[in-house]
mmCIF file of C-alpha atoms in Angstrom:
data_model
loop_
_atom_site.group_PDB
_atom_site.id
_atom_site.type_symbol
_atom_site.label_atom_id
_atom_site.label_comp_id
_atom_site.label_asym_id
_atom_site.label_seq_id
_atom_site.Cartn_x
_atom_site.Cartn_y
_atom_site.Cartn_z
ATOM 1 C CA UNK A 1 -20.154 87.450 -55.213
ATOM 2 C CA UNK A 2 -19.518 89.702 -52.636
ATOM 3 C CA UNK A 3 -19.948 88.266 -49.080
ATOM 4 C CA UNK A 4 -21.514 90.584 -46.543
ATOM 5 C CA UNK A 5 -20.280 90.695 -42.827
ATOM 6 C CA UNK A 6 -22.770 89.714 -40.312
ATOM 7 C CA UNK A 7 -21.813 90.802 -36.803
ATOM 8 C CA UNK A 8 -24.479 88.227 -35.256
ATOM 9 C CA UNK A 9 -22.974 85.470 -36.726
ATOM 10 C CA UNK A 10 -19.532 86.368 -35.665
ATOM 11 C CA UNK A 11 -21.049 86.595 -32.114
ATOM 12 C CA UNK A 12 -22.232 83.306 -32.431
ATOM 13 C CA UNK A 13 -19.376 81.832 -33.564
ATOM 14 C CA UNK A 14 -17.199 83.436 -30.905
ATOM 15 C CA UNK A 15 -20.229 82.253 -28.016
ATOM 16 C CA UNK A 16 -19.286 78.834 -29.557
ATOM 17 C CA UNK A 17 -15.500 78.907 -29.626
ATOM 18 C CA UNK A 18 -15.340 80.487 -26.024
ATOM 19 C CA UNK A 19 -17.547 77.399 -24.821
ATOM 20 C CA UNK A 20 -15.572 74.668 -26.251
ATOM 21 C CA UNK A 21 -12.061 76.099 -25.631
ATOM 22 C CA UNK A 22 -13.491 76.891 -21.930
ATOM 23 C CA UNK A 23 -14.743 73.437 -21.113
ATOM 24 C CA UNK A 24 -11.959 71.364 -23.043
ATOM 25 C CA UNK A 25 -9.454 73.214 -21.365
ATOM 26 C CA UNK A 26 -10.681 73.188 -17.953
ATOM 27 C CA UNK A 27 -10.942 69.634 -17.651
ATOM 28 C CA UNK A 28 -7.984 67.881 -18.481
ATOM 29 C CA UNK A 29 -8.419 63.971 -18.984
ATOM 30 C CA UNK A 30 -5.458 63.151 -16.659
ATOM 31 C CA UNK A 31 -7.046 65.335 -13.586
ATOM 32 C CA UNK A 32 -6.795 62.113 -10.860
ATOM 33 C CA UNK A 33 -6.413 64.173 -7.770
ATOM 34 C CA UNK A 34 -9.783 65.119 -6.332
ATOM 35 C CA UNK A 35 -8.513 68.570 -5.185
ATOM 36 C CA UNK A 36 -7.414 68.889 -8.665
ATOM 37 C CA UNK A 37 -11.116 67.913 -10.403
ATOM 38 C CA UNK A 38 -12.449 70.288 -7.665
ATOM 39 C CA UNK A 39 -10.076 73.105 -8.732
ATOM 40 C CA UNK A 40 -11.021 72.525 -12.448
ATOM 41 C CA UNK A 41 -14.689 71.743 -12.089
ATOM 42 C CA UNK A 42 -14.992 75.394 -9.917
ATOM 43 C CA UNK A 43 -13.291 76.841 -13.032
ATOM 44 C CA UNK A 44 -15.757 75.758 -15.392
ATOM 45 C CA UNK A 45 -18.275 77.102 -13.462
ATOM 46 C CA UNK A 46 -16.552 80.334 -13.300
ATOM 47 C CA UNK A 47 -16.580 80.150 -17.135
ATOM 48 C CA UNK A 48 -20.051 78.905 -17.494
ATOM 49 C CA UNK A 49 -20.695 82.284 -15.501
ATOM 50 C CA UNK A 50 -19.012 84.425 -18.468
ATOM 51 C CA UNK A 51 -20.825 82.361 -21.180
ATOM 52 C CA UNK A 52 -23.995 83.311 -19.111
ATOM 53 C CA UNK A 53 -23.113 86.866 -19.485
ATOM 54 C CA UNK A 54 -22.020 87.259 -22.799
ATOM 55 C CA UNK A 55 -25.286 85.260 -23.615
ATOM 56 C CA UNK A 56 -27.418 87.760 -21.989
ATOM 57 C CA UNK A 57 -25.756 90.567 -23.543
ATOM 58 C CA UNK A 58 -26.003 89.277 -27.046
ATOM 59 C CA UNK A 59 -29.099 88.270 -26.281
ATOM 60 C CA UNK A 60 -29.933 92.418 -25.686
ATOM 61 C CA UNK A 61 -28.177 93.065 -28.633
ATOM 62 C CA UNK A 62 -29.722 90.917 -31.240
ATOM 63 C CA UNK A 63 -31.027 92.159 -34.258
ATOM 64 C CA UNK A 64 -34.920 91.780 -34.293
ATOM 65 C CA UNK A 65 -35.235 91.203 -38.095
ATOM 66 C CA UNK A 66 -36.655 88.500 -39.550
ATOM 67 C CA UNK A 67 -34.183 85.855 -40.534
ATOM 68 C CA UNK A 68 -35.424 82.070 -41.443
ATOM 69 C CA UNK A 69 -32.899 80.585 -38.784
ATOM 70 C CA UNK A 70 -32.236 82.839 -35.230
ATOM 71 C CA UNK A 71 -30.386 81.393 -32.080
ATOM 72 C CA UNK A 72 -31.985 80.356 -29.261
ATOM 73 C CA UNK A 73 -30.609 82.786 -26.103
ATOM 74 C CA UNK A 74 -33.064 81.351 -23.889
ATOM 75 C CA UNK A 75 -32.495 77.990 -24.151
ATOM 76 C CA UNK A 76 -28.683 78.584 -24.324
ATOM 77 C CA UNK A 77 -29.218 80.130 -20.608
ATOM 78 C CA UNK A 78 -31.185 77.354 -19.406
ATOM 79 C CA UNK A 79 -28.404 75.063 -20.773
ATOM 80 C CA UNK A 80 -26.031 76.574 -18.742
ATOM 81 C CA UNK A 81 -28.296 76.965 -15.709
ATOM 82 C CA UNK A 82 -28.377 73.198 -15.484
ATOM 83 C CA UNK A 83 -24.695 72.642 -16.176
ATOM 84 C CA UNK A 84 -23.793 75.250 -13.643
ATOM 85 C CA UNK A 85 -26.336 73.442 -10.893
ATOM 86 C CA UNK A 86 -25.103 70.263 -11.878
ATOM 87 C CA UNK A 87 -21.384 70.841 -11.135
ATOM 88 C CA UNK A 88 -22.520 72.771 -7.813
ATOM 89 C CA UNK A 89 -24.230 69.673 -7.054
ATOM 90 C CA UNK A 90 -21.370 67.624 -7.489
ATOM 91 C CA UNK A 91 -19.347 69.672 -5.475
ATOM 92 C CA UNK A 92 -21.408 70.716 -2.695
ATOM 93 C CA UNK A 93 -23.708 67.560 -2.187
ATOM 94 C CA UNK A 94 -26.533 67.687 0.054
ATOM 95 C CA UNK A 95 -26.205 65.849 3.016
ATOM 96 C CA UNK A 96 -28.986 63.726 4.677
ATOM 97 C CA UNK A 97 -31.194 65.053 7.559
ATOM 98 C CA UNK A 98 -31.296 63.278 10.238
ATOM 99 C CA UNK A 99 -34.501 61.190 10.747
ATOM 100 C CA UNK A 100 -36.524 61.900 13.857
ATOM 101 C CA UNK A 101 -36.174 58.254 16.000
ATOM 102 C CA UNK A 102 -39.348 56.496 16.493
ATOM 103 C CA UNK A 103 -40.172 54.720 20.044
ATOM 104 C CA UNK A 104 -39.223 51.410 20.412
ATOM 105 C CA UNK A 105 -41.657 48.966 22.329
ATOM 106 C CA UNK A 106 -38.527 47.449 24.410
ATOM 107 C CA UNK A 107 -40.815 44.549 25.391
ATOM 108 C CA UNK A 108 -39.576 41.762 23.553
ATOM 109 C CA UNK A 109 -40.998 39.030 26.062
ATOM 110 C CA UNK A 110 -43.720 37.061 24.916
ATOM 111 C CA UNK A 111 -45.753 34.514 26.926
ATOM 112 C CA UNK A 112 -46.818 31.628 25.295
ATOM 113 C CA UNK A 113 -49.991 31.852 26.778
ATOM 114 C CA UNK A 114 -50.768 35.607 25.763
ATOM 115 C CA UNK A 115 -51.264 36.927 22.149
ATOM 116 C CA UNK A 116 -48.721 39.088 20.736
ATOM 117 C CA UNK A 117 -49.108 42.800 22.025
ATOM 118 C CA UNK A 118 -49.494 45.251 19.365
#
């Protein structure tokens, strides 16, 4: 049997390999230092940006032939965006905004004959 070369399959395999290698090398298991962790996570965000661009290019050049299976680039892009947002939220957490203070009544004395003021 002769094998036919499928560029779409090669593109998908390359994209998956890049994702696996990029994520596995960017986060070593011994990153105990907080600054190292932030640097590594920033590198992961840059690699996710690269993967997103590659996915968009691959989606634009993907063949439209009817095949039994096709790669879902839209779902990949959404997952990459979700990972990027999660890492960015961790790297730059939103600080709670100060609340407007409620006025205090300040009258804590109560005569035993009077009803409490409301």
